[in-house]
C-alpha positions as CSV (number, residue, x, y, z in Angstrom):
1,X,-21.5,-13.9,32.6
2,X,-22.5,-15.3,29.3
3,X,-22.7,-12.4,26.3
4,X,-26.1,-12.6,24.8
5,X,-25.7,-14.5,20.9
6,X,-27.6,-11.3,19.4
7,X,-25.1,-9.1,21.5
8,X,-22.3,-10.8,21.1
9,X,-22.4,-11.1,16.9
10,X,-23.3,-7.7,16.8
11,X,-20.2,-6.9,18.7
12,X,-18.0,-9.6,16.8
13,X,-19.5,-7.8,13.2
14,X,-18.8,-3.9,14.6
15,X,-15.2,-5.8,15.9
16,X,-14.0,-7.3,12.4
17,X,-15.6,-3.8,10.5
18,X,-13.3,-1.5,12.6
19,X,-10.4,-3.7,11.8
20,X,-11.0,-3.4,8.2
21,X,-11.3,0.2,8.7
22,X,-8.3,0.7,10.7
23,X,-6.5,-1.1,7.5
24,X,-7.5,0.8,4.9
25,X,-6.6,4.4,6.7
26,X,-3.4,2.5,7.8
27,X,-2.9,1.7,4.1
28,X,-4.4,5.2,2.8
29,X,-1.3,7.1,5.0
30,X,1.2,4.6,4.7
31,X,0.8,4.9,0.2
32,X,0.4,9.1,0.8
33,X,3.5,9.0,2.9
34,X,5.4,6.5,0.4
35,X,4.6,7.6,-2.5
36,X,2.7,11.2,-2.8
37,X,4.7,12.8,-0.4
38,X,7.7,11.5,-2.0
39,X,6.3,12.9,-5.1
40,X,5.8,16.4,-4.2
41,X,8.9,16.7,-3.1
42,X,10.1,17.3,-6.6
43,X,7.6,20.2,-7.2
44,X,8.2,23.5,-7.2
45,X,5.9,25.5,-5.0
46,X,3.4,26.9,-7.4
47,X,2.9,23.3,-8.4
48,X,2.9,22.3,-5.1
49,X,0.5,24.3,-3.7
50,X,-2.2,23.1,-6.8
51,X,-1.4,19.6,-6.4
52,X,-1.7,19.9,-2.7
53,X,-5.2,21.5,-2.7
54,X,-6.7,19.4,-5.5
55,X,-6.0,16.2,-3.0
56,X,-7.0,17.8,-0.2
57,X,-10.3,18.7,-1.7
58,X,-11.0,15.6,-4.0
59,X,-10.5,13.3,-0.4
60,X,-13.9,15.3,0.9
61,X,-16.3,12.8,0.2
62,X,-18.7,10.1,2.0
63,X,-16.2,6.8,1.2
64,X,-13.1,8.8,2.9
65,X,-15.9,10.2,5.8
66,X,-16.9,6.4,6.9
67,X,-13.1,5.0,6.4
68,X,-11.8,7.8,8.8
69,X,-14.6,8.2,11.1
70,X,-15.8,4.7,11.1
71,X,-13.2,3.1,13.7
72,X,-14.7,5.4,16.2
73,X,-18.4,4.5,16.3
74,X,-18.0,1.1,15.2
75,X,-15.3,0.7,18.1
76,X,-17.4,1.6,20.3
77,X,-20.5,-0.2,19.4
78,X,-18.2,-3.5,19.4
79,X,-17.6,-2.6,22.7
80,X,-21.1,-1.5,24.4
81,X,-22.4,-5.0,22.5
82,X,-19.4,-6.9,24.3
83,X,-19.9,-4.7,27.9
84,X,-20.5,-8.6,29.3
85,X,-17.0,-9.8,28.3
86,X,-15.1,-6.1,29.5
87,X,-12.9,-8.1,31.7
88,X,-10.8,-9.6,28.8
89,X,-7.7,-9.1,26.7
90,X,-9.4,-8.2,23.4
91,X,-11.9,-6.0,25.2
92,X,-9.8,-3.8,26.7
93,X,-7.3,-4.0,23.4
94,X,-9.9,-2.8,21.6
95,X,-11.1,0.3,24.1
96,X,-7.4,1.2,23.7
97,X,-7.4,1.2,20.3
98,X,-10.5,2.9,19.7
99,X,-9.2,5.8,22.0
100,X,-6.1,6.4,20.6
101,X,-7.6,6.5,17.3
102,X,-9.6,9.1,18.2
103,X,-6.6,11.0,20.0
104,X,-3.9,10.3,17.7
105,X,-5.8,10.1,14.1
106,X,-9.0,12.3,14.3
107,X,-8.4,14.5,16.7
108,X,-4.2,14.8,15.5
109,X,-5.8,15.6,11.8
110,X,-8.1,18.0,13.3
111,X,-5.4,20.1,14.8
112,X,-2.6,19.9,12.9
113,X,-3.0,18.2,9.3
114,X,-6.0,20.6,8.8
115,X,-4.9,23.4,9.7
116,X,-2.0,23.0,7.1
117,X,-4.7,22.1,4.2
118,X,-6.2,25.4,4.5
119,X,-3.7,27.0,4.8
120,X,-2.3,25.1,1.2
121,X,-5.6,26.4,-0.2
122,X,-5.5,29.4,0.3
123,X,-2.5,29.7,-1.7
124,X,-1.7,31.2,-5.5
125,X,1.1,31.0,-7.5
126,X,1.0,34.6,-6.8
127,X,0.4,34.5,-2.9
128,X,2.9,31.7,-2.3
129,X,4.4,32.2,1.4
130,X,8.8,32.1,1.4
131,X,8.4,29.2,3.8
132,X,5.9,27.2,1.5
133,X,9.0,24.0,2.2
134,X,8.6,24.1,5.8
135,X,4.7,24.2,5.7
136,X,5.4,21.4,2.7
137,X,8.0,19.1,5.7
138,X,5.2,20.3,8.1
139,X,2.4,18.7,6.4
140,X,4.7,14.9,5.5
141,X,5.5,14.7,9.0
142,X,2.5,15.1,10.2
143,X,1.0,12.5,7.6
144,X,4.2,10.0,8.4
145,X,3.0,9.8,12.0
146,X,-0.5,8.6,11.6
147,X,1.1,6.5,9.2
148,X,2.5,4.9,11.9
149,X,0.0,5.2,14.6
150,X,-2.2,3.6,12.3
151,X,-0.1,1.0,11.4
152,X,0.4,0.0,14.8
153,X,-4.0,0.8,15.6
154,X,-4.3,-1.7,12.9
155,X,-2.1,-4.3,14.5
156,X,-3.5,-3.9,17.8
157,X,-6.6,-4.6,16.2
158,X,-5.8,-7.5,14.7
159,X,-4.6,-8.8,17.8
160,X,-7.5,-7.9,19.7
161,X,-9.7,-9.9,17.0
162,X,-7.4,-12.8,17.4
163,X,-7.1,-13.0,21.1
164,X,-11.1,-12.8,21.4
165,X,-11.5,-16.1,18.3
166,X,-8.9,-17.8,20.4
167,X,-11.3,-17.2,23.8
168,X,-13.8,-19.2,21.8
169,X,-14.9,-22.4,23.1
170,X,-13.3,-24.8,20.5
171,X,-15.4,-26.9,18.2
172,X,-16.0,-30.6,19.5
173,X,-14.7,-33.2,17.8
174,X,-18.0,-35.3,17.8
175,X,-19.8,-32.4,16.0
176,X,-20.2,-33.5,12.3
């Protein structure tokens, strides 16, 4: 079955904007992990601690919410809009992606990268817990792996964009 034109840019546009998305978070974890991470290493905890919090809180805000968030709906409406073409390579590429962005990004950040920003916040140079390194280790670990989950979302998503331009009825040749 034939997608409908409406349905089938509208899925195209959601595709290519959750692909962009997926790059930018891949990008966003992969310069905190090689650089800022690397960074606070040096500090001592006291320093740590500030510097930790003042990222955490200064990332709140509506540009990081639709980056991080964004692969999720759009994902999905790229997928509803192409429901006629669910029997191909990119589609199900896609789904896959989609869902273990959810799982492995949102969902990972929700129950362990969080959990470790408040507990950062809550600390004072005064109130600094003796294990502030390990909660330090905790917290780059954690922010290596969705580095490279979403290195690897990001390049499943490219492929699933390339596989469904390549299903694409070539141009003819008589067309001007």
């Amino acid at each position: 079955m034939s997608p409908h034109p409406f349905l089938n840019r509208l899925s195209l546009a959601a595709q290519l904007a959750t692909v962009l998305l997926l790059g930018l978070m891949a990008g966003f974890f992969a310069t905190y992990s090689a650089n800022v991470n690397l960074a606070t290493l040096e500090l001592d905890g006291p320093t740590y601690a500030l510097v930790q919090s003042a990222f955490n809180r200064n990332v709140r805000h509506a540009g990081f919410f639709a980056c991080f968030f964004g692969p999720v709906p759009l994902g999905l409406v790229a997928l509803a809009a192409g429901w006629s073409q669910r029997r191909t390579a990119w589609w199900w590429l896609l789904a896959l992606t989609v869902v273990a962005y959810a799982l492995g990004i949102v969902l990972f950040t929700r129950q362990v990268n969080l959990p470790l920003n408040y507990l950062t916040e809550s600390w004072t140079a005064a109130t600094l817990p003796p294990d502030w390194a390990s909660v330090r280790a905790a917290w780059n670990q954690a922010n290596l792996w969705r580095s490279g989950l979403s290195f690897a979302l990001f390049v499943a998503g490219l492929t699933g964009l390339v596989l469904r331009l390549q299903s694409r009825a070539p141009l003819s040749k008589d067309r001007p």
